[in-house]
PDB file of C-alpha atoms in Angstrom:
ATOM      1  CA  UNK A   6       0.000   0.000   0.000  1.00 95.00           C
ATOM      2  CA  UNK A   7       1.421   3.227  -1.146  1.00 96.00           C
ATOM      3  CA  UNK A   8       1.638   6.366   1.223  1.00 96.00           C
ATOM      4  CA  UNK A   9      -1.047   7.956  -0.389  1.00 96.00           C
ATOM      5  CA  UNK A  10      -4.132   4.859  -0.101  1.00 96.00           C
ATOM      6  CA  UNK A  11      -2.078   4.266   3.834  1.00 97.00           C
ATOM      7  CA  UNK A  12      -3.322   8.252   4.718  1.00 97.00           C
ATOM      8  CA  UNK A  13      -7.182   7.863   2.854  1.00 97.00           C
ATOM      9  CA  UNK A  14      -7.501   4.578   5.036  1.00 97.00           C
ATOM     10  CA  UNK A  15      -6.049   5.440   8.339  1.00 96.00           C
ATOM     11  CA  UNK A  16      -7.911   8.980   7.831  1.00 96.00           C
ATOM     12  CA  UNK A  17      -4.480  10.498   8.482  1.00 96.00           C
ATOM     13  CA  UNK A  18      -2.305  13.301   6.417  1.00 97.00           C
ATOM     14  CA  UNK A  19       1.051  12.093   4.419  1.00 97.00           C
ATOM     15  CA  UNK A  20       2.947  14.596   6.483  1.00 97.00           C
ATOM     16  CA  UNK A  21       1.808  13.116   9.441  1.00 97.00           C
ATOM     17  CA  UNK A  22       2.451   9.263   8.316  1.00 97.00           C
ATOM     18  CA  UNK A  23       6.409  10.656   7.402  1.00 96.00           C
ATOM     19  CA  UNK A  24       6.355  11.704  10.600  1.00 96.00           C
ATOM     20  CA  UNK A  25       5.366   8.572  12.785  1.00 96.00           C
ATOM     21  CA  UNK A  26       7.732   6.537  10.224  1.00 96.00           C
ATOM     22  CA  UNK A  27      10.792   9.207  11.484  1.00 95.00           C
ATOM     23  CA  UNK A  28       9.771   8.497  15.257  1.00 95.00           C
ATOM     24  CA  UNK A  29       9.930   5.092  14.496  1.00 93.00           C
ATOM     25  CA  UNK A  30       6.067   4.121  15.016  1.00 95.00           C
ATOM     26  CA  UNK A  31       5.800   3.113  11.535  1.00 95.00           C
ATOM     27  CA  UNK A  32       7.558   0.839   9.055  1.00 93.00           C
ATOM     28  CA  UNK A  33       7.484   0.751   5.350  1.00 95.00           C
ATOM     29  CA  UNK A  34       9.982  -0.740   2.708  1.00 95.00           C
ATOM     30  CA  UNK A  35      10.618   1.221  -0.822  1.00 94.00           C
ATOM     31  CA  UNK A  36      10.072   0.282  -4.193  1.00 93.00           C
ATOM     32  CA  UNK A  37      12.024  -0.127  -6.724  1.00 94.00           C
ATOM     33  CA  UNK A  38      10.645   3.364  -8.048  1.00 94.00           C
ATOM     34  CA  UNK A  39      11.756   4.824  -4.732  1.00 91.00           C
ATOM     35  CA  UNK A  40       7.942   4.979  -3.301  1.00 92.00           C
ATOM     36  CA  UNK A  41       6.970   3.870   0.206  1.00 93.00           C
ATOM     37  CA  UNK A  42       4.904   0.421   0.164  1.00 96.00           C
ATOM     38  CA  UNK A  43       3.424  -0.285   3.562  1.00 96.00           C
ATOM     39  CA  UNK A  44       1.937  -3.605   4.774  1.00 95.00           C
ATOM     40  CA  UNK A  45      -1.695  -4.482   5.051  1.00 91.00           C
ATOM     41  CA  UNK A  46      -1.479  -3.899   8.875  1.00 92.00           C
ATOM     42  CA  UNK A  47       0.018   0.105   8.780  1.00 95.00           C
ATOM     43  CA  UNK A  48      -3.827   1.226   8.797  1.00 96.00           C
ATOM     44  CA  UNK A  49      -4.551  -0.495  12.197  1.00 93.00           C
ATOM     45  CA  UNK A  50      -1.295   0.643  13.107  1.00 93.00           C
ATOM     46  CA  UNK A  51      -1.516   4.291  12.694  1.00 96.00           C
ATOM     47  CA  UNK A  52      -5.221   4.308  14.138  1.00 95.00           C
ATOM     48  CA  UNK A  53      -3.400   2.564  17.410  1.00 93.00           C
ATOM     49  CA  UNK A  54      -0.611   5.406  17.375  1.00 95.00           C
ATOM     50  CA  UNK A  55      -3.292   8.417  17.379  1.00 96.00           C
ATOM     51  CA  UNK A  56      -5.500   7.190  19.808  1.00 94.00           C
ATOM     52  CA  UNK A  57      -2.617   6.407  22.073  1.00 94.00           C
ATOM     53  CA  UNK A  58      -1.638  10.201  21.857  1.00 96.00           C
ATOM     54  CA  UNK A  59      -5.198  10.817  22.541  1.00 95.00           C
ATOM     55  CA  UNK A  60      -5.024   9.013  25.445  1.00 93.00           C
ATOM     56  CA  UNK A  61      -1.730  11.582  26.275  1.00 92.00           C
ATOM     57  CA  UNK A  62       1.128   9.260  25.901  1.00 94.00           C
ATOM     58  CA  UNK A  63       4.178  10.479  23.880  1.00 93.00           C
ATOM     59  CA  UNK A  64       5.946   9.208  20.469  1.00 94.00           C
ATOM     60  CA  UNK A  65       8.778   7.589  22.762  1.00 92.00           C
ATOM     61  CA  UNK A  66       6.131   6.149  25.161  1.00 91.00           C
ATOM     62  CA  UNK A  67       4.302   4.495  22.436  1.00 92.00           C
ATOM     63  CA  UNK A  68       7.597   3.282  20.690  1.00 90.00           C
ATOM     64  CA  UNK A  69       8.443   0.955  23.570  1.00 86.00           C
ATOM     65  CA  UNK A  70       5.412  -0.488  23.860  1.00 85.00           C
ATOM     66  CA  UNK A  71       3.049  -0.202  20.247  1.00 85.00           C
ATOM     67  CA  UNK A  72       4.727  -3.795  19.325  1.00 81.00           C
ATOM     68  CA  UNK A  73       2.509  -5.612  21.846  1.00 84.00           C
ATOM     69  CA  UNK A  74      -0.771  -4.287  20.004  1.00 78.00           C
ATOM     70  CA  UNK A  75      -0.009  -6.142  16.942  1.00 67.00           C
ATOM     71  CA  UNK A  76       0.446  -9.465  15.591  1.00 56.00           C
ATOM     72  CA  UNK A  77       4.302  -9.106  15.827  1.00 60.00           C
ATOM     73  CA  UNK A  78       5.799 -11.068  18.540  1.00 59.00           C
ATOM     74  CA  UNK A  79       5.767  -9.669  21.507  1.00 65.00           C
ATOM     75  CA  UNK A  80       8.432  -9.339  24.255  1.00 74.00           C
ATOM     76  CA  UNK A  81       7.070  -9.784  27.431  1.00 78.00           C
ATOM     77  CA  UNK A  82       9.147  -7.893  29.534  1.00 78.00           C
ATOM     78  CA  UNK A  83       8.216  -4.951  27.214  1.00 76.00           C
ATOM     79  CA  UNK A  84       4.870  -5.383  26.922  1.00 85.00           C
ATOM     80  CA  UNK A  85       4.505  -5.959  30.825  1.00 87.00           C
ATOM     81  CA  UNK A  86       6.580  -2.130  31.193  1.00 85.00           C
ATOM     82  CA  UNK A  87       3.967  -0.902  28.708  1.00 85.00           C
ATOM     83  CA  UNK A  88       1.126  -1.807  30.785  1.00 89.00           C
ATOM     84  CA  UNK A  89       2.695  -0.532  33.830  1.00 91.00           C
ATOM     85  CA  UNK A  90       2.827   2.947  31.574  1.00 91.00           C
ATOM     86  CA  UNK A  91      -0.513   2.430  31.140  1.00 93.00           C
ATOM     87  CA  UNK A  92      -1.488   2.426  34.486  1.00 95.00           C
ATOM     88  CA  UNK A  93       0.714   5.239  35.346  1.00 95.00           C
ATOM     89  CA  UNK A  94      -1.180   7.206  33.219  1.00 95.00           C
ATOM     90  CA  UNK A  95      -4.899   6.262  34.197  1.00 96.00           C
ATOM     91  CA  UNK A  96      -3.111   7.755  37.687  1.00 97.00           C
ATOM     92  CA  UNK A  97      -2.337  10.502  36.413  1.00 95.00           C
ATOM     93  CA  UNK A  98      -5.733  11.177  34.526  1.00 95.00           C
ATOM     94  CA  UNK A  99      -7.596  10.602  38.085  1.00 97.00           C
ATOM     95  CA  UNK A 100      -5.702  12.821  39.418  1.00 98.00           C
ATOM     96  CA  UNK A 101      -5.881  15.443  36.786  1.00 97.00           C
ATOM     97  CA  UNK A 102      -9.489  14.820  37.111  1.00 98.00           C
ATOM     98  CA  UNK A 103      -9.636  15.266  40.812  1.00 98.00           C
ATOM     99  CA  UNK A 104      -7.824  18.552  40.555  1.00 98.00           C
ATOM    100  CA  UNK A 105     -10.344  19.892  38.152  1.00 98.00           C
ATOM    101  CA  UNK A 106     -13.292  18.863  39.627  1.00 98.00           C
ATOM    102  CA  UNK A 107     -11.805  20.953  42.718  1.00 98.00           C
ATOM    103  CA  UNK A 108     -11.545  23.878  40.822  1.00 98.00           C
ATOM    104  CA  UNK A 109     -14.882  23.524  39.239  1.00 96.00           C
ATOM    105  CA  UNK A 110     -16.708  23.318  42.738  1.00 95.00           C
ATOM    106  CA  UNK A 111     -14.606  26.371  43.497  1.00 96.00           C
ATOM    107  CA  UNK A 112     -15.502  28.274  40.689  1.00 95.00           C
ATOM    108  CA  UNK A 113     -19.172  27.170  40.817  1.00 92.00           C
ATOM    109  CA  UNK A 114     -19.242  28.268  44.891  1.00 93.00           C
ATOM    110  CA  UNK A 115     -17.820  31.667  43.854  1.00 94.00           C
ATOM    111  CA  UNK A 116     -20.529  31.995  41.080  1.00 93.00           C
ATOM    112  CA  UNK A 117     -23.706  31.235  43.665  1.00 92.00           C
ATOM    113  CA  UNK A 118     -21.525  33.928  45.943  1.00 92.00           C
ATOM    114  CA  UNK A 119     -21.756  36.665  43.388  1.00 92.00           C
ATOM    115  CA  UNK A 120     -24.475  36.218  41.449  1.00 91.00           C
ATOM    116  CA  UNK A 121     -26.819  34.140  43.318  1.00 86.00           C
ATOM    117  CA  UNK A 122     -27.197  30.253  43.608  1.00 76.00           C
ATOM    118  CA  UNK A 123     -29.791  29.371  40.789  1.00 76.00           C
ATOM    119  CA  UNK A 124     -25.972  30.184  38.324  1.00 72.00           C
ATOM    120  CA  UNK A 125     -23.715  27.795  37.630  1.00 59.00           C
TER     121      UNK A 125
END
């Protein structure tokens, strides 16, 4: 699959595709024209990658650990650090969360202060 068809099926740019195949989150093999050709698999590939960095982890994070998402043999030590980044970062989420929802209630008490309590 050239570049091109990869970025229509993964609903991603070409830019963007260069770029995860720079950080080392994609793999493709050239032609003899000198054209990318990835494998059947780069579309589930990329659409693991973004919603990773949805969920907030980095290109580095992902790079140790997107092998244990496919059908590539998996290490076990590295997929077992991947999940413990994983959790790490549900942590941090809750916590984010918890911090936020503090500052809400703040901001929501200041509002019934000022302007009455039927505004928030």
């Amino acid at each position: 699959m050239r570049i091109g068809q990869l970025a229509r099926a993964a609903g991603a740019t070409v830019r963007l595709l260069r770029h995860y195949e720079a950080q080392g989150l994609l793999q493709s093999r050239r032609l003899p024209n000198g054209y990318r050709d990835y494998p059947p698999d780069a579309v589930d590939r990329v659409r693991w990658v973004r919603e990773l960095l949805d969920c907030g982890f980095s290109t580095r994070q992902i790079q140790g650990f997107l092998h244990c998402y496919g059908q590539e043999r998996a290490d076990a030590a590295q997929c077992e650090a991947g999940l413990a980044q994983h959790r790490e970062k549900l942590r941090e989420l809750d916590q984010l969360i918890a911090v936020l929802a503090e500052r809400r209630a703040r901001l929501a008490g200041r509002m019934a202060q000022m302007f009455g309590p039927h505004i928030s």
